[in-house]
Amino acid sequence: MTFIAEDLAVTSPWSSMPTGEKLAESAQPAPARKPSALPEAEITRLNDEIVTALKTVYDPEIPADIYEIGLIYRIDIADDRTVKVDMSLTSPNCPSAQELPVMVQNAVSTVPGVGKVDVSVVWDPPWDPSRMSEEARVVLNML
């Protein structure tokens, strides 16, 4: 199952419509995939708990979590419960570039039922403040 930015497109094999909460603004829809071996309820549970775990990770220099800042671009849950996360950073020169992916991996690994966790830092599309949620904008006084 792939969850991608732009509505946190929970791409379900049983529906052509994405479901879930908003993750960020400009990612592409997930490609069509074969039906998952995991029950839809389990995929939803894993996704919800992964997002909750990601919301515990804060950039040390920004008083908002990385999920609300819009740094998480994609969450992919495989049939074997391997989770792949594509994330970005606010800048290639981010002083936390080494520690944030490890923090994401550790947070996602705490979710019951998750297998191996692979975190990749991606730069396309580049992060910009338009990816932030309204909640993050309020916290950062950017309204």
Tab-separated table of N, CA, C and O in Angstrom, residues 58-132:
chain	number	residue	atom	x	y	z
A	58	TYR	N	10.425	15.874	15.712
A	58	TYR	CA	10.535	17.316	15.510
A	58	TYR	C	11.907	17.648	14.961
A	58	TYR	O	12.907	17.087	15.401
A	59	ASP	N	11.925	18.570	14.007
A	59	ASP	CA	13.196	19.136	13.571
A	59	ASP	C	13.698	19.944	14.762
A	59	ASP	O	12.973	20.790	15.284
A	60	PRO	N	14.924	19.710	15.215
A	60	PRO	CA	15.422	20.413	16.397
A	60	PRO	C	15.405	21.938	16.284
A	60	PRO	O	15.405	22.629	17.288
A	61	GLU	N	15.347	22.453	15.063
A	61	GLU	CA	15.384	23.904	14.888
A	61	GLU	C	14.016	24.512	14.595
A	61	GLU	O	13.904	25.729	14.469
A	62	ILE	N	12.985	23.673	14.468
A	62	ILE	CA	11.645	24.165	14.137
A	62	ILE	C	10.663	23.596	15.158
A	62	ILE	O	10.610	22.388	15.337
A	63	PRO	N	9.867	24.430	15.804
A	63	PRO	CA	8.957	23.933	16.845
A	63	PRO	C	7.656	23.326	16.298
A	63	PRO	O	6.572	23.600	16.789
A	64	ALA	N	7.781	22.510	15.263
A	64	ALA	CA	6.621	21.796	14.707
A	64	ALA	C	7.122	20.436	14.239
A	64	ALA	O	8.293	20.285	13.869
A	65	ASP	N	6.223	19.438	14.247
A	65	ASP	CA	6.667	18.103	13.853
A	65	ASP	C	6.870	18.006	12.345
A	65	ASP	O	6.311	18.778	11.573
A	66	ILE	N	7.675	17.048	11.931
A	66	ILE	CA	8.060	16.935	10.523
A	66	ILE	C	6.898	16.568	9.619
A	66	ILE	O	6.900	16.913	8.438
A	67	TYR	N	5.891	15.890	10.162
A	67	TYR	CA	4.716	15.548	9.366
A	67	TYR	C	3.940	16.810	9.006
A	67	TYR	O	3.584	17.024	7.859
A	68	GLU	N	3.689	17.658	10.003
A	68	GLU	CA	2.934	18.893	9.755
A	68	GLU	C	3.737	19.898	8.940
A	68	GLU	O	3.168	20.701	8.219
A	69	ILE	N	5.059	19.836	9.042
A	69	ILE	CA	5.903	20.722	8.231
A	69	ILE	C	5.844	20.304	6.761
A	69	ILE	O	6.106	21.098	5.870
A	70	GLY	N	5.470	19.067	6.501
A	70	GLY	CA	5.360	18.588	5.122
A	70	GLY	C	6.617	17.913	4.616
A	70	GLY	O	6.840	17.840	3.406
A	71	LEU	N	7.424	17.392	5.533
A	71	LEU	CA	8.658	16.733	5.111
A	71	LEU	C	8.454	15.275	4.709
A	71	LEU	O	9.339	14.683	4.097
A	72	ILE	N	7.317	14.685	5.041
A	72	ILE	CA	7.049	13.295	4.667
A	72	ILE	C	6.305	13.303	3.336
A	72	ILE	O	5.207	13.824	3.220
A	73	TYR	N	6.926	12.716	2.320
A	73	TYR	CA	6.363	12.715	0.973
A	73	TYR	C	5.628	11.423	0.649
A	73	TYR	O	4.687	11.426	-0.133
A	74	ARG	N	6.080	10.295	1.195
A	74	ARG	CA	5.499	9.020	0.792
A	74	ARG	C	5.715	7.990	1.894
A	74	ARG	O	6.784	7.915	2.487
A	75	ILE	N	4.681	7.192	2.123
A	75	ILE	CA	4.761	6.049	3.030
A	75	ILE	C	4.268	4.851	2.235
A	75	ILE	O	3.158	4.869	1.716
A	76	ASP	N	5.093	3.827	2.143
A	76	ASP	CA	4.723	2.623	1.398
A	76	ASP	C	4.794	1.433	2.351
A	76	ASP	O	5.841	1.175	2.938
A	77	ILE	N	3.654	0.744	2.502
A	77	ILE	CA	3.583	-0.432	3.358
A	77	ILE	C	3.462	-1.649	2.452
A	77	ILE	O	2.463	-1.806	1.750
A	78	ALA	N	4.479	-2.499	2.473
A	78	ALA	CA	4.487	-3.698	1.627
A	78	ALA	C	3.741	-4.835	2.322
A	78	ALA	O	3.475	-4.792	3.526
A	79	ASP	N	3.422	-5.860	1.546
A	79	ASP	CA	2.713	-7.023	2.084
A	79	ASP	C	3.466	-7.695	3.223
A	79	ASP	O	2.856	-8.264	4.121
A	80	ASP	N	4.799	-7.617	3.215
A	80	ASP	CA	5.591	-8.224	4.292
A	80	ASP	C	5.782	-7.258	5.467
A	80	ASP	O	6.576	-7.517	6.360
A	81	ARG	N	5.051	-6.138	5.441
A	81	ARG	CA	5.043	-5.114	6.492
A	81	ARG	C	6.305	-4.254	6.514
A	81	ARG	O	6.532	-3.509	7.452
A	82	THR	N	7.122	-4.371	5.460
A	82	THR	CA	8.232	-3.448	5.295
A	82	THR	C	7.643	-2.075	4.991
A	82	THR	O	6.705	-1.962	4.204
A	83	VAL	N	8.181	-1.057	5.632
A	83	VAL	CA	7.687	0.302	5.411
A	83	VAL	C	8.808	1.124	4.799
A	83	VAL	O	9.924	1.157	5.316
A	84	LYS	N	8.502	1.770	3.680
A	84	LYS	CA	9.443	2.679	3.032
A	84	LYS	C	8.882	4.083	3.163
A	84	LYS	O	7.718	4.318	2.844
A	85	VAL	N	9.716	4.987	3.629
A	85	VAL	CA	9.314	6.377	3.811
A	85	VAL	C	10.227	7.243	2.959
A	85	VAL	O	11.450	7.137	3.048
A	86	ASP	N	9.615	8.085	2.123
A	86	ASP	CA	10.358	9.110	1.400
A	86	ASP	C	10.103	10.416	2.131
A	86	ASP	O	8.942	10.782	2.382
A	87	MET	N	11.173	11.071	2.487
A	87	MET	CA	11.047	12.350	3.173
A	87	MET	C	12.004	13.348	2.546
A	87	MET	O	12.897	12.972	1.798
A	88	SER	N	11.792	14.604	2.853
A	88	SER	CA	12.711	15.639	2.404
A	88	SER	C	13.163	16.420	3.618
A	88	SER	O	12.791	16.107	4.751
A	89	LEU	N	13.965	17.404	3.377
A	89	LEU	CA	14.419	18.316	4.415
A	89	LEU	C	14.112	19.726	3.938
A	89	LEU	O	13.900	19.952	2.746
A	90	THR	N	14.085	20.668	4.856
A	90	THR	CA	13.761	22.035	4.450
A	90	THR	C	14.838	22.642	3.561
A	90	THR	O	14.565	23.560	2.806
A	91	SER	N	16.055	22.077	3.643
A	91	SER	CA	17.174	22.579	2.848
A	91	SER	C	18.239	21.491	2.741
A	91	SER	O	18.427	20.727	3.691
A	92	PRO	N	18.943	21.422	1.610
A	92	PRO	CA	20.051	20.470	1.527
A	92	PRO	C	21.131	20.735	2.577
A	92	PRO	O	21.890	19.849	2.929
A	93	ASN	N	21.183	21.942	3.099
A	93	ASN	CA	22.162	22.308	4.115
A	93	ASN	C	21.605	22.179	5.532
A	93	ASN	O	22.185	22.716	6.476
A	94	CYS	N	20.515	21.484	5.688
A	94	CYS	CA	19.871	21.318	6.995
A	94	CYS	C	20.864	20.728	7.991
A	94	CYS	O	21.458	19.674	7.739
A	95	PRO	N	21.061	21.380	9.140
A	95	PRO	CA	22.008	20.863	10.122
A	95	PRO	C	21.577	19.510	10.722
A	95	PRO	O	22.404	18.793	11.274
A	96	SER	N	20.310	19.155	10.583
A	96	SER	CA	19.801	17.892	11.131
A	96	SER	C	19.701	16.798	10.071
A	96	SER	O	19.032	15.788	10.287
A	97	ALA	N	20.350	16.987	8.943
A	97	ALA	CA	20.231	16.059	7.815
A	97	ALA	C	20.622	14.632	8.171
A	97	ALA	O	20.055	13.683	7.630
A	98	GLN	N	21.565	14.467	9.059
A	98	GLN	CA	21.997	13.118	9.443
A	98	GLN	C	21.061	12.490	10.462
A	98	GLN	O	20.801	11.292	10.421
A	99	GLU	N	20.546	13.288	11.387
A	99	GLU	CA	19.759	12.718	12.476
A	99	GLU	C	18.275	12.549	12.172
A	99	GLU	O	17.658	11.609	12.683
A	100	LEU	N	17.671	13.405	11.358
A	100	LEU	CA	16.225	13.304	11.118
A	100	LEU	C	15.808	11.978	10.472
A	100	LEU	O	14.838	11.363	10.931
A	101	PRO	N	16.486	11.487	9.435
A	101	PRO	CA	16.079	10.192	8.878
A	101	PRO	C	16.171	9.052	9.903
A	101	PRO	O	15.317	8.160	9.928
A	102	VAL	N	17.160	9.093	10.756
A	102	VAL	CA	17.298	8.076	11.803
A	102	VAL	C	16.144	8.210	12.794
A	102	VAL	O	15.571	7.209	13.244
A	103	MET	N	15.784	9.436	13.137
A	103	MET	CA	14.664	9.668	14.050
A	103	MET	C	13.358	9.148	13.439
A	103	MET	O	12.533	8.552	14.133
A	104	VAL	N	13.177	9.361	12.123
A	104	VAL	CA	11.990	8.856	11.428
A	104	VAL	C	11.989	7.327	11.455
A	104	VAL	O	10.972	6.697	11.780
A	105	GLN	N	13.110	6.719	11.134
A	105	GLN	CA	13.208	5.259	11.142
A	105	GLN	C	12.880	4.707	12.530
A	105	GLN	O	12.122	3.745	12.662
A	106	ASN	N	13.434	5.301	13.565
A	106	ASN	CA	13.178	4.843	14.929
A	106	ASN	C	11.708	5.007	15.313
A	106	ASN	O	11.127	4.115	15.937
A	107	ALA	N	11.108	6.124	14.954
A	107	ALA	CA	9.704	6.363	15.302
A	107	ALA	C	8.789	5.363	14.606
A	107	ALA	O	7.907	4.762	15.234
A	108	VAL	N	8.980	5.142	13.311
A	108	VAL	CA	8.132	4.212	12.559
A	108	VAL	C	8.340	2.789	13.059
A	108	VAL	O	7.392	1.997	13.140
A	109	SER	N	9.552	2.458	13.452
A	109	SER	CA	9.856	1.114	13.949
A	109	SER	C	9.113	0.777	15.240
A	109	SER	O	8.947	-0.399	15.568
A	110	THR	N	8.655	1.781	15.974
A	110	THR	CA	7.937	1.530	17.226
A	110	THR	C	6.492	1.101	17.009
A	110	THR	O	5.843	0.636	17.944
A	111	VAL	N	5.981	1.247	15.795
A	111	VAL	CA	4.575	0.897	15.515
A	111	VAL	C	4.430	-0.625	15.515
A	111	VAL	O	5.138	-1.313	14.768
A	112	PRO	N	3.530	-1.158	16.339
A	112	PRO	CA	3.314	-2.605	16.360
A	112	PRO	C	2.909	-3.124	14.981
A	112	PRO	O	2.048	-2.544	14.315
A	113	GLY	N	3.559	-4.199	14.548
A	113	GLY	CA	3.224	-4.814	13.273
A	113	GLY	C	4.071	-4.350	12.111
A	113	GLY	O	3.976	-4.906	11.019
A	114	VAL	N	4.893	-3.330	12.315
A	114	VAL	CA	5.764	-2.833	11.253
A	114	VAL	C	7.015	-3.705	11.207
A	114	VAL	O	7.588	-4.041	12.227
A	115	GLY	N	7.428	-4.065	9.980
A	115	GLY	CA	8.658	-4.826	9.785
A	115	GLY	C	9.826	-3.874	9.618
A	115	GLY	O	9.935	-2.856	10.296
A	116	LYS	N	10.679	-4.184	8.665
A	116	LYS	CA	11.844	-3.354	8.366
A	116	LYS	C	11.381	-1.963	7.919
A	116	LYS	O	10.373	-1.831	7.219
A	117	VAL	N	12.116	-0.944	8.309
A	117	VAL	CA	11.794	0.435	7.928
A	117	VAL	C	12.969	1.004	7.139
A	117	VAL	O	14.113	0.958	7.586
A	118	ASP	N	12.669	1.516	5.944
A	118	ASP	CA	13.673	2.111	5.071
A	118	ASP	C	13.277	3.564	4.832
A	118	ASP	O	12.173	3.837	4.352
A	119	VAL	N	14.151	4.494	5.181
A	119	VAL	CA	13.883	5.924	5.013
A	119	VAL	C	14.832	6.476	3.964
A	119	VAL	O	16.043	6.291	4.061
A	120	SER	N	14.264	7.146	2.973
A	120	SER	CA	15.068	7.789	1.922
A	120	SER	C	14.807	9.290	1.949
A	120	SER	O	13.659	9.727	2.051
A	121	VAL	N	15.878	10.059	1.828
A	121	VAL	CA	15.745	11.507	1.693
A	121	VAL	C	15.698	11.811	0.205
A	121	VAL	O	16.577	11.386	-0.544
A	122	VAL	N	14.643	12.503	-0.212
A	122	VAL	CA	14.457	12.850	-1.621
A	122	VAL	C	14.412	14.372	-1.759
A	122	VAL	O	14.043	15.078	-0.822
A	123	TRP	N	14.755	14.832	-2.937
A	123	TRP	CA	14.792	16.282	-3.167
A	123	TRP	C	13.835	16.714	-4.270
A	123	TRP	O	13.805	17.886	-4.633
A	124	ASP	N	13.073	15.789	-4.807
A	124	ASP	CA	12.136	16.109	-5.885
A	124	ASP	C	10.749	15.637	-5.487
A	124	ASP	O	10.556	14.431	-5.288
A	125	PRO	N	9.801	16.517	-5.324
A	125	PRO	CA	9.906	17.965	-5.496
A	125	PRO	C	10.606	18.601	-4.304
A	125	PRO	O	10.550	18.068	-3.201
A	126	PRO	N	11.241	19.730	-4.539
A	126	PRO	CA	11.896	20.409	-3.429
A	126	PRO	C	10.868	20.855	-2.395
A	126	PRO	O	9.754	21.248	-2.751
A	127	TRP	N	11.238	20.798	-1.134
A	127	TRP	CA	10.341	21.267	-0.083
A	127	TRP	C	10.233	22.780	-0.157
A	127	TRP	O	11.191	23.486	-0.481
A	128	ASP	N	9.035	23.286	0.105
A	128	ASP	CA	8.846	24.720	0.281
A	128	ASP	C	7.725	24.913	1.301
A	128	ASP	O	6.990	23.970	1.603
A	129	PRO	N	7.579	26.102	1.850
A	129	PRO	CA	6.616	26.328	2.926
A	129	PRO	C	5.158	26.025	2.546
A	129	PRO	O	4.338	25.798	3.437
A	130	SER	N	4.840	25.961	1.267
A	130	SER	CA	3.458	25.648	0.875
A	130	SER	C	3.075	24.216	1.264
A	130	SER	O	1.898	23.883	1.305
A	131	ARG	N	4.038	23.370	1.577
A	131	ARG	CA	3.778	21.989	1.970
A	131	ARG	C	3.320	21.873	3.426
A	131	ARG	O	2.853	20.838	3.854
A	132	MET	N	3.465	22.940	4.193
A	132	MET	CA	3.127	22.904	5.616
A	132	MET	C	1.615	22.911	5.819
A	132	MET	O	0.885	23.546	5.072
